[in-house]
Amino acid sequence: MARSGFQLSGDAARIYEEQKVPTMFAPLAVATLDQVTVLADDVVLDIACGTGIVARTVRQRAGAKPRIVGTDLNGDMIAIAQSLTDDAARTCEWQTADATDLPFEADTFSIAFCQQGIQFFPDKQAALTEVHRVLKPAGRICFTVWNGVADIVVPMTEALAQHVSADAARKATAPFALEANQLLPMLAEAGFMECSISDISINRTIPATVHGVRGEIEGLPIAKIIFEKSEAAMDHVVQDTFTGLAPFRQGDFFVVPQKTHLIEAVKGS
Ligand SMILES: C[S@@+](CC[C@H](N)C(=O)[O-])C[C@H]1O[C@@H](n2cnc3c(N)ncnc32)[C@H](O)[C@@H]1O
């Protein structure tokens, strides 16, 4: 199985679902689906689905008919998706799978989403070629990657450099390093056509409390590294990030903009 740069386990997957999905990944799924229409006769794949927020949002938007499958490398994330009891979650299929080795026949899906996942794949070209294989002719790929380092990550990165290590700070910004343009030749190489890049901006709304900021940080893979340093290091990183977010305070919340690229392409028919 391919190694990944984004791995959460056990309690971290639950914290991800409870903290990061409502503040960031759910608004991003909604913003993406405001731009990408899914029809009742689509067959939908959500790759690197995490706890399945894109798949679930597609269900809410497109109704009961489409088959919707979510896959992720991390079985703990899939276990959270499987444990959710709302109608949207119960009516999607969930499967643990590496993006470079999808357990589906060729020409199965009409649309494949991948929200903030591809930057973690060690072999992006292999993943795009695999997505191309499982898409039907004229099937669409729609994926998002961050557009620049998020404002919320800036104070956290400074705190990591000061209280944990330069390596931890580097790891925190790694998810933002992939440029959308880098993916265009890879999409072409995989056989995709009509590639386009558009912009999406969401607001991350985080309770303006130390507890709220702690939840954001504990839902990141970097939390493990911080805790390995010490509990006190986590306290410092949380406190400094909380202080650094002051310019974004609106009443009881920090409202922090975060920009994303939406990349779309079509499999030739
Ligand atoms: C930032 S999370 C995004 C999850 C989800 N798309 C969302 O919007 O909440 C990145 C996800 O990519 C998954 N991932 C990393 N490498 C992977 C791979 N090679 N194959 C499949 N999933 C992978 C991780 O397990 C993680 O769930």
XYZ file of N, CA and C in Angstrom, residues 8-212:
615
model
N -4.437 9.918 9.685
C -4.986 10.065 11.020
C -5.457 8.705 11.461
N -5.500 8.450 12.741
C -5.998 7.159 13.187
C -6.771 7.310 14.482
N -7.586 6.284 14.751
C -8.305 6.195 16.015
C -9.064 7.462 16.322
N -8.759 8.029 17.471
C -9.470 9.200 17.931
C -9.299 10.381 16.989
N -8.156 10.451 16.319
C -7.909 11.585 15.422
C -8.917 11.605 14.277
N -9.318 10.422 13.787
C -10.320 10.372 12.712
C -11.664 10.896 13.226
N -11.990 10.560 14.473
C -13.244 11.056 15.050
C -13.179 12.578 15.239
N -12.032 13.072 15.718
C -11.881 14.524 15.903
C -11.965 15.232 14.546
N -11.362 14.606 13.531
C -11.441 15.165 12.178
C -12.902 15.358 11.779
N -13.715 14.317 11.974
C -15.124 14.387 11.594
C -15.868 15.438 12.418
N -15.559 15.513 13.708
C -16.315 16.409 14.579
C -15.850 17.855 14.487
N -14.565 18.068 14.192
C -14.028 19.431 14.227
C -13.738 19.980 12.830
N -13.005 19.223 12.027
C -12.525 19.787 10.772
C -13.579 19.724 9.674
N -14.396 18.689 9.707
C -15.412 18.602 8.654
C -16.400 19.768 8.741
N -16.995 20.067 9.915
C -17.950 21.181 9.938
C -17.320 22.524 9.592
N -16.080 22.757 10.028
C -15.511 24.102 9.846
C -14.864 24.290 8.479
N -14.471 23.224 7.822
C -13.700 23.398 6.587
C -14.178 22.500 5.446
N -14.199 21.185 5.659
C -14.424 20.299 4.519
C -15.892 20.267 4.084
N -16.838 20.473 5.016
C -18.245 20.538 4.606
C -18.524 21.813 3.803
N -18.079 23.005 4.277
C -18.284 24.192 3.437
C -17.617 24.073 2.072
N -16.461 23.421 2.025
C -15.779 23.265 0.739
C -16.561 22.308 -0.174
N -17.120 21.243 0.394
C -17.935 20.318 -0.414
C -19.142 21.048 -0.993
N -19.773 21.876 -0.174
C -20.945 22.636 -0.647
C -20.528 23.596 -1.760
N -19.418 24.305 -1.558
C -18.950 25.258 -2.568
C -18.591 24.545 -3.871
N -18.011 23.371 -3.758
C -17.657 22.597 -4.962
C -18.914 22.171 -5.699
N -19.892 21.687 -4.945
C -21.112 21.190 -5.591
C -22.020 22.328 -6.058
N -21.724 23.551 -5.629
C -22.397 24.703 -6.240
C -21.896 24.896 -7.667
N -20.698 24.398 -7.945
C -20.117 24.569 -9.285
C -20.240 23.323 -10.147
N -20.376 22.161 -9.526
C -20.385 20.894 -10.264
C -21.747 20.224 -10.049
N -22.490 20.046 -11.113
C -23.819 19.435 -10.985
C -23.711 17.920 -11.093
N -24.342 17.227 -10.165
C -24.431 15.766 -10.224
C -25.879 15.410 -10.554
N -26.052 14.543 -11.536
C -27.396 14.173 -11.988
C -27.819 12.837 -11.387
N -29.115 12.565 -11.450
C -29.653 11.337 -10.839
C -29.055 10.085 -11.464
N -28.685 10.152 -12.747
C -28.147 8.934 -13.365
C -26.616 8.874 -13.326
N -25.996 9.781 -12.578
C -24.547 9.689 -12.391
C -24.194 8.519 -11.469
N -22.977 8.020 -11.651
C -22.411 7.018 -10.739
C -21.156 7.675 -10.170
N -21.134 7.851 -8.854
C -20.221 8.817 -8.237
C -19.162 8.110 -7.388
N -17.906 8.525 -7.565
C -16.802 8.035 -6.743
C -16.182 9.224 -6.011
N -15.999 9.082 -4.698
C -15.306 10.090 -3.896
C -14.001 9.452 -3.415
N -12.891 9.882 -4.040
C -11.578 9.273 -3.760
C -10.912 10.033 -2.608
N -10.194 9.304 -1.758
C -9.610 9.917 -0.558
C -10.712 10.653 0.192
N -11.805 9.942 0.418
C -13.044 10.563 0.921
C -12.964 10.943 2.381
N -11.921 10.501 3.086
C -11.873 10.775 4.514
C -13.076 10.165 5.192
N -13.822 10.996 5.940
C -15.035 10.516 6.591
C -16.259 10.702 5.697
N -16.018 11.071 4.439
C -17.063 10.972 3.415
C -17.916 12.195 3.193
N -17.376 13.386 3.493
C -18.246 14.557 3.421
C -18.668 14.896 1.988
N -17.806 14.681 1.005
C -18.225 14.989 -0.368
C -19.316 14.004 -0.803
N -19.097 12.718 -0.565
C -20.098 11.708 -0.933
C -21.438 12.023 -0.276
N -21.396 12.360 0.991
C -22.641 12.639 1.718
C -23.327 13.897 1.186
N -22.517 14.900 0.827
C -23.104 16.136 0.298
C -23.695 15.897 -1.086
N -23.026 15.046 -1.875
C -23.599 14.684 -3.184
C -24.966 14.020 -2.968
N -25.050 13.116 -2.002
C -26.342 12.447 -1.737
C -27.419 13.475 -1.417
N -27.067 14.452 -0.575
C -28.068 15.467 -0.193
C -28.487 16.296 -1.400
N -27.539 16.534 -2.314
C -27.853 17.365 -3.478
C -28.580 16.598 -4.575
N -28.133 15.356 -4.835
C -28.580 14.642 -6.043
C -29.714 13.669 -5.760
N -30.082 13.501 -4.499
C -31.212 12.633 -4.184
C -30.802 11.174 -4.042
N -31.813 10.320 -3.974
C -31.616 8.915 -3.593
C -31.037 8.063 -4.717
N -31.159 8.487 -5.968
C -30.891 7.567 -7.070
C -29.418 7.248 -7.347
N -28.527 8.228 -7.388
C -27.165 7.872 -7.819
C -26.503 6.865 -6.890
N -25.745 5.943 -7.498
C -24.842 5.111 -6.692
C -23.662 6.000 -6.299
N -23.319 6.022 -5.023
C -22.219 6.868 -4.542
C -21.287 6.007 -3.693
N -20.012 6.006 -4.080
C -19.018 5.190 -3.377
C -17.911 6.102 -2.862
N -17.567 5.954 -1.596
C -16.431 6.686 -1.030
C -15.305 5.724 -0.706
N -14.081 6.082 -1.103
C -12.913 5.239 -0.805
C -11.827 6.078 -0.155
N -11.089 5.463 0.739
C -9.953 6.141 1.371
C -8.931 5.087 1.783
N -7.679 5.488 1.764
C -6.582 4.604 2.181
C -6.676 4.238 3.659
N -7.219 5.159 4.444
C -7.197 5.026 5.899
C -8.481 4.355 6.399
N -8.345 3.133 6.877
C -9.507 2.391 7.367
C -10.190 3.062 8.547
N -9.450 3.840 9.338
C -10.079 4.528 10.474
C -11.029 5.627 9.989
N -10.661 6.300 8.897
C -11.567 7.309 8.325
C -12.824 6.623 7.772
N -12.619 5.531 7.063
C -13.760 4.792 6.500
C -14.662 4.278 7.626
N -14.055 3.829 8.727
C -14.849 3.322 9.862
C -15.754 4.422 10.420
N -15.256 5.660 10.446
C -16.110 6.763 10.911
C -17.266 6.958 9.928
N -16.959 6.962 8.623
C -18.036 7.120 7.619
C -19.084 6.023 7.798
N -18.624 4.799 8.023
C -19.563 3.676 8.176
C -20.378 3.778 9.459
N -19.846 4.492 10.440
C -20.550 4.571 11.727
C -21.621 5.663 11.740
N -21.608 6.542 10.751
C -22.575 7.643 10.742
C -23.960 7.107 10.390
N -24.976 7.621 11.058
C -26.303 7.010 10.940
C -27.294 7.859 10.144
N -26.873 9.037 9.691
C -27.812 9.848 8.910
C -28.065 9.199 7.554
N -29.169 9.585 6.903
C -29.574 8.943 5.650
C -28.494 9.050 4.584
N -27.859 10.225 4.496
C -26.849 10.412 3.453
C -25.710 9.415 3.627
N -25.230 9.270 4.845
C -24.096 8.365 5.080
C -24.505 6.906 4.869
N -25.700 6.560 5.339
C -26.141 5.154 5.255
C -26.354 4.700 3.818
N -26.638 5.638 2.925
C -26.966 5.259 1.552
C -25.777 5.390 0.606
N -24.610 5.682 1.145
C -23.380 5.617 0.346
C -22.663 4.308 0.671
N -21.822 3.864 -0.256
C -20.974 2.684 -0.007
C -19.594 3.185 0.396
N -18.965 2.489 1.344
C -17.647 2.917 1.839
C -16.662 1.776 1.711
N -15.485 2.093 1.252
C -14.504 1.039 1.016
C -13.092 1.585 1.254
N -12.269 0.817 1.939
C -10.870 1.195 2.103
C -10.127 0.869 0.809
N -9.453 1.866 0.239
C -8.720 1.617 -1.013
C -7.690 2.710 -1.249
N -6.566 2.295 -1.803
C -5.532 3.224 -2.251
C -5.982 3.845 -3.575
N -5.778 5.155 -3.719
C -6.186 5.836 -4.952
C -5.468 5.284 -6.182
N -4.333 4.652 -5.984
C -3.604 4.121 -7.136
C -3.990 2.670 -7.448
N -4.923 2.122 -6.692
C -5.317 0.717 -6.888
C -6.786 0.567 -6.492
N -7.657 1.135 -7.316
C -9.086 1.178 -6.975
C -9.747 -0.160 -7.311
N -10.533 -0.711 -6.400
C -11.086 -2.052 -6.579
C -12.369 -2.042 -7.407
N -12.294 -1.443 -8.600
C -13.475 -1.333 -9.459
C -13.102 -1.683 -10.894
N -14.123 -2.178 -11.623
C -13.961 -2.465 -13.049
C -13.690 -1.163 -13.804
N -13.073 -1.279 -14.967
C -12.930 -0.124 -15.858
C -14.324 0.388 -16.241
N -14.409 1.692 -16.498
C -15.643 2.330 -17.004
C -16.821 2.186 -16.034
N -16.580 2.344 -14.737
C -17.653 2.156 -13.746
C -18.356 3.463 -13.388
N -17.600 4.545 -13.244
C -18.160 5.778 -12.677
C -18.294 6.864 -13.751
N -19.273 7.754 -13.544
C -19.421 8.869 -14.482
C -18.811 10.151 -13.920
N -18.550 10.180 -12.629
C -17.913 11.365 -12.052
C -17.096 10.953 -10.823
N -15.891 11.485 -10.737
C -15.018 11.174 -9.596
C -14.595 12.477 -8.926
N -14.813 12.555 -7.626
C -14.374 13.704 -6.831
C -13.142 13.312 -6.019
N -12.339 14.304 -5.724
C -11.236 14.090 -4.782
C -10.977 15.441 -4.117
N -11.438 15.580 -2.891
C -11.341 16.864 -2.184
C -10.118 16.862 -1.280
N -9.155 17.694 -1.617
C -7.944 17.879 -0.802
C -7.280 16.546 -0.468
N -7.142 15.712 -1.493
C -6.516 14.416 -1.282
C -5.271 14.209 -2.125
N -5.305 14.717 -3.365
C -4.251 14.338 -4.307
C -2.877 14.833 -3.851
N -2.846 15.927 -3.089
C -1.526 16.430 -2.663
C -0.806 15.444 -1.753
N -1.550 14.469 -1.209
C -0.939 13.491 -0.304
C -0.556 12.190 -0.998
N -0.909 12.044 -2.274
C -0.606 10.790 -2.956
C 0.859 10.792 -3.377
N 1.627 9.789 -2.984
C 3.040 9.760 -3.392
C 3.187 9.669 -4.908
N 2.272 8.968 -5.577
C 2.356 8.840 -7.037
C 1.070 9.392 -7.660
N 1.090 10.704 -7.896
C -0.110 11.386 -8.402
C -0.457 10.925 -9.804
N 0.585 10.702 -10.612
C 0.336 10.259 -11.987
C -0.387 8.906 -11.993
N 0.074 7.997 -11.146
C -0.569 6.670 -11.084
C -2.018 6.798 -10.639
N -2.289 7.704 -9.696
C -3.664 7.876 -9.217
C -4.550 8.433 -10.327
N -4.055 9.436 -11.071
C -4.872 10.016 -12.139
C -5.138 8.986 -13.236
N -4.140 8.172 -13.531
C -4.315 7.123 -14.545
C -5.344 6.094 -14.057
N -5.323 5.803 -12.757
C -6.284 4.850 -12.185
C -7.707 5.428 -12.203
N -7.833 6.713 -11.905
C -9.160 7.351 -11.968
C -9.671 7.315 -13.408
N -8.787 7.603 -14.344
C -9.168 7.560 -15.759
C -9.686 6.165 -16.110
N -9.039 5.135 -15.608
C -9.449 3.755 -15.903
C -10.866 3.480 -15.413
N -11.195 3.912 -14.186
C -12.501 3.541 -13.623
C -13.627 4.467 -14.082
N -13.267 5.569 -14.764
C -14.320 6.450 -15.292
C -14.855 5.908 -16.610
N -16.160 6.107 -16.839
C -16.760 5.790 -18.133
C -16.271 6.807 -19.168
N -16.387 6.494 -20.436
C -16.108 7.496 -21.471
C -16.948 8.757 -21.211
N -16.317 9.904 -21.354
C -16.933 11.217 -21.075
C -17.147 11.458 -19.582
N -16.621 10.569 -18.747
C -16.721 10.780 -17.298
C -15.876 11.963 -16.860
N -16.288 12.553 -15.738
C -15.628 13.780 -15.269
C -14.826 13.525 -13.991
N -13.674 14.194 -13.901
C -12.912 14.216 -12.647
C -12.979 15.643 -12.112
N -13.256 15.791 -10.826
C -13.379 17.110 -10.197
C -12.635 17.048 -8.880
N -11.547 17.780 -8.759
C -10.836 17.711 -7.495
C -10.345 19.088 -7.061
N -10.133 19.203 -5.767
C -9.713 20.491 -5.233
C -8.356 20.357 -4.541
N -7.555 21.412 -4.705
C -6.295 21.546 -3.959
C -6.226 22.986 -3.452
N -5.655 23.175 -2.290
C -5.579 24.517 -1.709
C -4.831 25.472 -2.635
N -5.202 26.733 -2.564
C -4.561 27.790 -3.342
C -3.804 28.693 -2.368
N -2.584 28.314 -2.052
C -1.777 29.086 -1.100
C -1.969 28.594 0.329
N -1.029 28.972 1.185
C -1.085 28.553 2.595
C -2.263 29.254 3.277
N -3.080 28.481 3.952
C -4.264 29.042 4.602
C -3.874 30.009 5.708
N -4.696 31.071 5.845
C -4.397 32.083 6.874
C -4.332 31.477 8.267
N -5.142 30.448 8.503
C -5.142 29.851 9.845
C -3.840 29.099 10.124
N -3.187 28.662 9.050
C -1.976 27.850 9.223
C -0.752 28.734 9.497
N -0.846 30.005 9.102
C 0.324 30.880 9.242
C 0.752 31.022 10.710
N -0.141 31.432 11.639
C 0.307 31.528 13.037
C 0.656 30.172 13.636
N -0.051 29.128 13.193
C 0.253 27.796 13.729
C 1.665 27.364 13.315
N 2.036 27.679 12.072
C 3.356 27.282 11.585
C 4.458 28.004 12.354
N 4.236 29.293 12.621
C 5.227 30.042 13.406
C 5.367 29.431 14.802
N 4.238 29.044 15.384
C 4.270 28.444 16.724
C 4.963 27.080 16.697
N 4.731 26.321 15.640
C 5.386 25.006 15.529
C 6.902 25.168 15.443
N 7.339 26.153 14.637
C 8.781 26.372 14.503
C 9.388 26.730 15.850
N 8.649 27.509 16.638
C 9.185 27.977 17.927
C 9.112 26.888 19.007
N 8.024 26.148 19.055
C 7.796 25.257 20.201
C 7.995 23.775 19.900
N 8.069 23.415 18.601
C 8.217 21.987 18.278
C 9.496 21.783 17.459
N 9.456 22.090 16.161
C 10.665 21.936 15.331
C 10.422 22.556 13.954
N 11.513 22.844 13.268
C 11.399 23.352 11.893
C 10.749 22.311 11.003
N 11.017 21.047 11.272
C 10.433 19.974 10.459
C 8.914 19.924 10.638
N 8.453 20.120 11.869
C 7.008 20.134 12.121
C 6.362 21.303 11.377
N 7.023 22.463 11.385
C 6.494 23.628 10.668
C 6.414 23.342 9.170
N 7.451 22.693 8.648
C 7.456 22.354 7.218
C 6.317 21.385 6.899
N 6.118 20.400 7.763
C 5.052 19.417 7.525
C 3.669 20.087 7.538
N 3.499 21.110 8.370
C 2.194 21.770 8.480
C 1.816 22.503 7.196
N 2.831 23.002 6.465
C 2.528 23.739 5.236
C 2.550 22.839 3.995
N 2.987 21.586 4.152
C 3.107 20.688 2.990
C 1.798 20.525 2.202
N 0.628 20.440 2.883
C -0.610 20.254 2.098
C -0.929 21.412 1.159
N -0.237 22.544 1.356
C -0.540 23.733 0.553
C 0.480 23.946 -0.558
N 1.426 23.024 -0.670
C 2.569 23.243 -1.571
C 2.258 22.894 -3.024
N 1.236 22.072 -3.246
C 0.976 21.630 -4.620
C 0.267 22.731 -5.409
N 0.847 23.127 -6.541
C 0.241 24.119 -7.432
C -0.693 23.407 -8.392
N -1.884 23.955 -8.586
C -2.853 23.324 -9.494
C -2.256 23.121 -10.879
N -1.456 24.100 -11.336
C -0.875 24.000 -12.682
C -0.005 22.763 -12.868
N 0.604 22.304 -11.771
C 1.468 21.124 -11.864
C 0.681 19.885 -12.306
N -0.634 19.911 -12.054
C -1.436 18.718 -12.334
C -1.889 18.641 -13.787
N -1.834 19.771 -14.503
C -2.364 19.767 -15.866
C -1.631 18.787 -16.782
N -0.279 18.788 -16.805
C 0.383 17.791 -17.659
C 0.129 16.358 -17.210
N -0.062 16.170 -15.921
C -0.348 14.810 -15.436
C -1.734 14.353 -15.901
N -2.681 15.281 -15.881
C -4.029 14.935 -16.371
C -3.977 14.570 -17.848
N -3.231 15.360 -18.619
C -3.102 15.070 -20.052
C -2.449 13.712 -20.264
N -1.400 13.449 -19.482
C -0.683 12.168 -19.593
C -1.612 10.984 -19.272
N -2.523 11.199 -18.325
C -3.464 10.124 -17.948
C -4.550 9.932 -18.991
N -4.700 10.912 -19.912
C -5.703 10.775 -20.980
C -6.904 11.687 -20.828
N -6.818 12.642 -19.881
C -7.944 13.566 -19.694
C -7.864 14.733 -20.684
N -9.045 15.287 -20.985
C -9.157 16.417 -21.907
C -9.938 17.539 -21.214
N -10.014 18.676 -21.892
C -10.833 19.811 -21.436
C -10.538 20.171 -19.970
N -9.262 20.240 -19.635
C -8.887 20.539 -18.245
C -9.121 22.018 -17.954
N -9.676 22.305 -16.806
C -9.876 23.706 -16.415
C -9.594 23.870 -14.925
N -9.199 25.089 -14.554
C -8.953 25.410 -13.149
C -9.796 26.629 -12.805
N -10.601 26.537 -11.757
C -11.349 27.706 -11.297
C -11.104 27.903 -9.799
N -11.571 29.049 -9.299
C -11.282 29.411 -7.907
C -12.517 29.290 -7.029
N -12.289 28.807 -5.826
C -13.341 28.744 -4.809
C -12.748 29.355 -3.542
N -13.566 30.117 -2.832
C -13.122 30.598 -1.528
C -14.189 30.261 -0.495
N -13.750 29.709 0.612
C -14.687 29.421 1.697
C -14.245 30.200 2.929
N -15.155 30.360 3.844
C -14.802 30.909 5.157
C -14.801 29.783 6.169
N -13.696 29.642 6.874
C -13.664 28.681 7.988
C -14.115 29.424 9.235
N -15.170 28.933 9.845
C -15.732 29.580 11.029
C -15.414 28.722 12.244
N -14.555 29.251 13.092
C -14.031 28.484 14.233
C -14.408 29.219 15.508
N -14.954 28.525 16.495
C -15.235 29.216 17.761
C -13.987 29.939 18.257
N -14.148 31.203 18.606
C -12.986 32.015 19.019
C -12.665 31.744 20.483
N -12.357 30.491 20.749
C -11.967 30.063 22.090
C -10.715 29.211 21.964
N -9.986 29.111 23.042
C -8.806 28.244 23.039
C -9.234 26.807 22.727
N -10.383 26.405 23.255
C -10.881 25.049 23.010
C -11.160 24.834 21.517
N -11.775 25.842 20.875
C -12.093 25.720 19.447
C -10.829 25.581 18.607
